[in-house]
Amino acid sequence: PEWIGIEVSDDPRYFNSNLVQHPYSQWLHRI
């Protein structure tokens, strides 16, 4: 569907192990 954005499953920024250290809410530059 059109409302689905880009696929991020393989993006290391979205891995749980990385989000613990760098939460999405604290990112300066978002996709």
JSON list of N, CA and C in Angstrom, two decimals:
[
{"chain": "A", "resi": 1, "resn": "PRO", "atom": "N", "xyz": [0.82, -1.21, 0.00]},
{"chain": "A", "resi": 1, "resn": "PRO", "atom": "CA", "xyz": [0.00, 0.00, 0.00]},
{"chain": "A", "resi": 1, "resn": "PRO", "atom": "C", "xyz": [0.86, 1.27, 0.00]},
{"chain": "A", "resi": 2, "resn": "GLU", "atom": "N", "xyz": [0.30, 2.34, -0.46]},
{"chain": "A", "resi": 2, "resn": "GLU", "atom": "CA", "xyz": [1.02, 3.61, -0.56]},
{"chain": "A", "resi": 2, "resn": "GLU", "atom": "C", "xyz": [1.44, 4.16, 0.81]},
{"chain": "A", "resi": 3, "resn": "TRP", "atom": "N", "xyz": [0.67, 3.87, 1.85]},
{"chain": "A", "resi": 3, "resn": "TRP", "atom": "CA", "xyz": [0.97, 4.43, 3.17]},
{"chain": "A", "resi": 3, "resn": "TRP", "atom": "C", "xyz": [2.17, 3.77, 3.84]},
{"chain": "A", "resi": 4, "resn": "ILE", "atom": "N", "xyz": [2.62, 2.65, 3.30]},
{"chain": "A", "resi": 4, "resn": "ILE", "atom": "CA", "xyz": [3.80, 1.99, 3.87]},
{"chain": "A", "resi": 4, "resn": "ILE", "atom": "C", "xyz": [5.04, 2.69, 3.34]},
{"chain": "A", "resi": 5, "resn": "GLY", "atom": "N", "xyz": [5.93, 3.07, 4.24]},
{"chain": "A", "resi": 5, "resn": "GLY", "atom": "CA", "xyz": [7.17, 3.75, 3.85]},
{"chain": "A", "resi": 5, "resn": "GLY", "atom": "C", "xyz": [8.22, 2.77, 3.37]},
{"chain": "A", "resi": 6, "resn": "ILE", "atom": "N", "xyz": [9.46, 3.21, 3.40]},
{"chain": "A", "resi": 6, "resn": "ILE", "atom": "CA", "xyz": [10.56, 2.37, 2.94]},
{"chain": "A", "resi": 6, "resn": "ILE", "atom": "C", "xyz": [10.80, 1.21, 3.90]},
{"chain": "A", "resi": 7, "resn": "GLU", "atom": "N", "xyz": [11.36, 0.13, 3.39]},
{"chain": "A", "resi": 7, "resn": "GLU", "atom": "CA", "xyz": [11.67, -1.06, 4.19]},
{"chain": "A", "resi": 7, "resn": "GLU", "atom": "C", "xyz": [12.90, -0.78, 5.05]},
{"chain": "A", "resi": 8, "resn": "VAL", "atom": "N", "xyz": [12.80, -1.03, 6.36]},
{"chain": "A", "resi": 8, "resn": "VAL", "atom": "CA", "xyz": [13.91, -0.75, 7.27]},
{"chain": "A", "resi": 8, "resn": "VAL", "atom": "C", "xyz": [14.40, -1.99, 8.00]},
{"chain": "A", "resi": 9, "resn": "SER", "atom": "N", "xyz": [13.89, -3.16, 7.65]},
{"chain": "A", "resi": 9, "resn": "SER", "atom": "CA", "xyz": [14.26, -4.38, 8.36]},
{"chain": "A", "resi": 9, "resn": "SER", "atom": "C", "xyz": [15.75, -4.67, 8.35]},
{"chain": "A", "resi": 10, "resn": "ASP", "atom": "N", "xyz": [16.44, -4.29, 7.28]},
{"chain": "A", "resi": 10, "resn": "ASP", "atom": "CA", "xyz": [17.88, -4.55, 7.17]},
{"chain": "A", "resi": 10, "resn": "ASP", "atom": "C", "xyz": [18.73, -3.35, 7.55]},
{"chain": "A", "resi": 11, "resn": "ASP", "atom": "N", "xyz": [18.11, -2.28, 8.03]},
{"chain": "A", "resi": 11, "resn": "ASP", "atom": "CA", "xyz": [18.83, -1.07, 8.41]},
{"chain": "A", "resi": 11, "resn": "ASP", "atom": "C", "xyz": [19.29, -1.22, 9.87]},
{"chain": "A", "resi": 12, "resn": "PRO", "atom": "N", "xyz": [20.60, -1.26, 10.12]},
{"chain": "A", "resi": 12, "resn": "PRO", "atom": "CA", "xyz": [21.11, -1.47, 11.48]},
{"chain": "A", "resi": 12, "resn": "PRO", "atom": "C", "xyz": [20.60, -0.45, 12.50]},
{"chain": "A", "resi": 13, "resn": "ARG", "atom": "N", "xyz": [20.21, 0.73, 12.06]},
{"chain": "A", "resi": 13, "resn": "ARG", "atom": "CA", "xyz": [19.71, 1.74, 13.00]},
{"chain": "A", "resi": 13, "resn": "ARG", "atom": "C", "xyz": [18.45, 1.28, 13.70]},
{"chain": "A", "resi": 14, "resn": "TYR", "atom": "N", "xyz": [17.70, 0.37, 13.08]},
{"chain": "A", "resi": 14, "resn": "TYR", "atom": "CA", "xyz": [16.44, -0.09, 13.63]},
{"chain": "A", "resi": 14, "resn": "TYR", "atom": "C", "xyz": [16.56, -1.41, 14.39]},
{"chain": "A", "resi": 15, "resn": "PHE", "atom": "N", "xyz": [17.75, -1.97, 14.49]},
{"chain": "A", "resi": 15, "resn": "PHE", "atom": "CA", "xyz": [17.95, -3.20, 15.26]},
{"chain": "A", "resi": 15, "resn": "PHE", "atom": "C", "xyz": [17.76, -2.87, 16.73]},
{"chain": "A", "resi": 16, "resn": "ASN", "atom": "N", "xyz": [17.10, -3.75, 17.49]},
{"chain": "A", "resi": 16, "resn": "ASN", "atom": "CA", "xyz": [16.87, -3.51, 18.91]},
{"chain": "A", "resi": 16, "resn": "ASN", "atom": "C", "xyz": [18.15, -3.22, 19.67]},
{"chain": "A", "resi": 17, "resn": "SER", "atom": "N", "xyz": [19.21, -3.93, 19.32]},
{"chain": "A", "resi": 17, "resn": "SER", "atom": "CA", "xyz": [20.48, -3.73, 20.02]},
{"chain": "A", "resi": 17, "resn": "SER", "atom": "C", "xyz": [21.03, -2.32, 19.80]},
{"chain": "A", "resi": 18, "resn": "ASN", "atom": "N", "xyz": [20.74, -1.72, 18.68]},
{"chain": "A", "resi": 18, "resn": "ASN", "atom": "CA", "xyz": [21.19, -0.36, 18.42]},
{"chain": "A", "resi": 18, "resn": "ASN", "atom": "C", "xyz": [20.22, 0.67, 19.01]},
{"chain": "A", "resi": 19, "resn": "LEU", "atom": "N", "xyz": [18.93, 0.37, 18.97]},
{"chain": "A", "resi": 19, "resn": "LEU", "atom": "CA", "xyz": [17.94, 1.30, 19.51]},
{"chain": "A", "resi": 19, "resn": "LEU", "atom": "C", "xyz": [18.07, 1.47, 21.02]},
{"chain": "A", "resi": 20, "resn": "VAL", "atom": "N", "xyz": [18.59, 0.47, 21.71]},
{"chain": "A", "resi": 20, "resn": "VAL", "atom": "CA", "xyz": [18.82, 0.58, 23.15]},
{"chain": "A", "resi": 20, "resn": "VAL", "atom": "C", "xyz": [19.83, 1.70, 23.42]},
{"chain": "A", "resi": 21, "resn": "GLN", "atom": "N", "xyz": [20.86, 1.76, 22.60]},
{"chain": "A", "resi": 21, "resn": "GLN", "atom": "CA", "xyz": [21.91, 2.76, 22.77]},
{"chain": "A", "resi": 21, "resn": "GLN", "atom": "C", "xyz": [21.54, 4.11, 22.15]},
{"chain": "A", "resi": 22, "resn": "HIS", "atom": "N", "xyz": [20.77, 4.07, 21.08]},
{"chain": "A", "resi": 22, "resn": "HIS", "atom": "CA", "xyz": [20.41, 5.29, 20.33]},
{"chain": "A", "resi": 22, "resn": "HIS", "atom": "C", "xyz": [18.92, 5.28, 20.00]},
{"chain": "A", "resi": 23, "resn": "PRO", "atom": "N", "xyz": [18.06, 5.62, 20.97]},
{"chain": "A", "resi": 23, "resn": "PRO", "atom": "CA", "xyz": [16.61, 5.58, 20.74]},
{"chain": "A", "resi": 23, "resn": "PRO", "atom": "C", "xyz": [16.18, 6.50, 19.58]},
{"chain": "A", "resi": 24, "resn": "TYR", "atom": "N", "xyz": [15.20, 6.05, 18.84]},
{"chain": "A", "resi": 24, "resn": "TYR", "atom": "CA", "xyz": [14.69, 6.80, 17.70]},
{"chain": "A", "resi": 24, "resn": "TYR", "atom": "C", "xyz": [14.31, 8.22, 18.09]},
{"chain": "A", "resi": 25, "resn": "SER", "atom": "N", "xyz": [13.75, 8.39, 19.26]},
{"chain": "A", "resi": 25, "resn": "SER", "atom": "CA", "xyz": [13.30, 9.72, 19.70]},
{"chain": "A", "resi": 25, "resn": "SER", "atom": "C", "xyz": [14.45, 10.70, 19.88]},
{"chain": "A", "resi": 26, "resn": "GLN", "atom": "N", "xyz": [15.67, 10.20, 19.94]},
{"chain": "A", "resi": 26, "resn": "GLN", "atom": "CA", "xyz": [16.84, 11.07, 20.11]},
{"chain": "A", "resi": 26, "resn": "GLN", "atom": "C", "xyz": [17.64, 11.26, 18.83]},
{"chain": "A", "resi": 27, "resn": "TRP", "atom": "N", "xyz": [17.19, 10.67, 17.73]},
{"chain": "A", "resi": 27, "resn": "TRP", "atom": "CA", "xyz": [17.89, 10.84, 16.46]},
{"chain": "A", "resi": 27, "resn": "TRP", "atom": "C", "xyz": [17.78, 12.29, 16.01]},
{"chain": "A", "resi": 28, "resn": "LEU", "atom": "N", "xyz": [18.86, 12.82, 15.48]},
{"chain": "A", "resi": 28, "resn": "LEU", "atom": "CA", "xyz": [18.84, 14.18, 14.95]},
{"chain": "A", "resi": 28, "resn": "LEU", "atom": "C", "xyz": [18.34, 14.21, 13.51]},
{"chain": "A", "resi": 29, "resn": "HIS", "atom": "N", "xyz": [18.72, 13.20, 12.74]},
{"chain": "A", "resi": 29, "resn": "HIS", "atom": "CA", "xyz": [18.32, 13.13, 11.33]},
{"chain": "A", "resi": 29, "resn": "HIS", "atom": "C", "xyz": [17.50, 11.88, 11.14]},
{"chain": "A", "resi": 30, "resn": "ARG", "atom": "N", "xyz": [16.26, 12.06, 10.77]},
{"chain": "A", "resi": 30, "resn": "ARG", "atom": "CA", "xyz": [15.37, 10.94, 10.54]},
{"chain": "A", "resi": 30, "resn": "ARG", "atom": "C", "xyz": [15.20, 10.72, 9.06]},
{"chain": "A", "resi": 31, "resn": "ILE", "atom": "N", "xyz": [14.79, 9.53, 8.71]},
{"chain": "A", "resi": 31, "resn": "ILE", "atom": "CA", "xyz": [14.57, 9.19, 7.29]},
{"chain": "A", "resi": 31, "resn": "ILE", "atom": "C", "xyz": [13.38, 9.96, 6.77]}
]
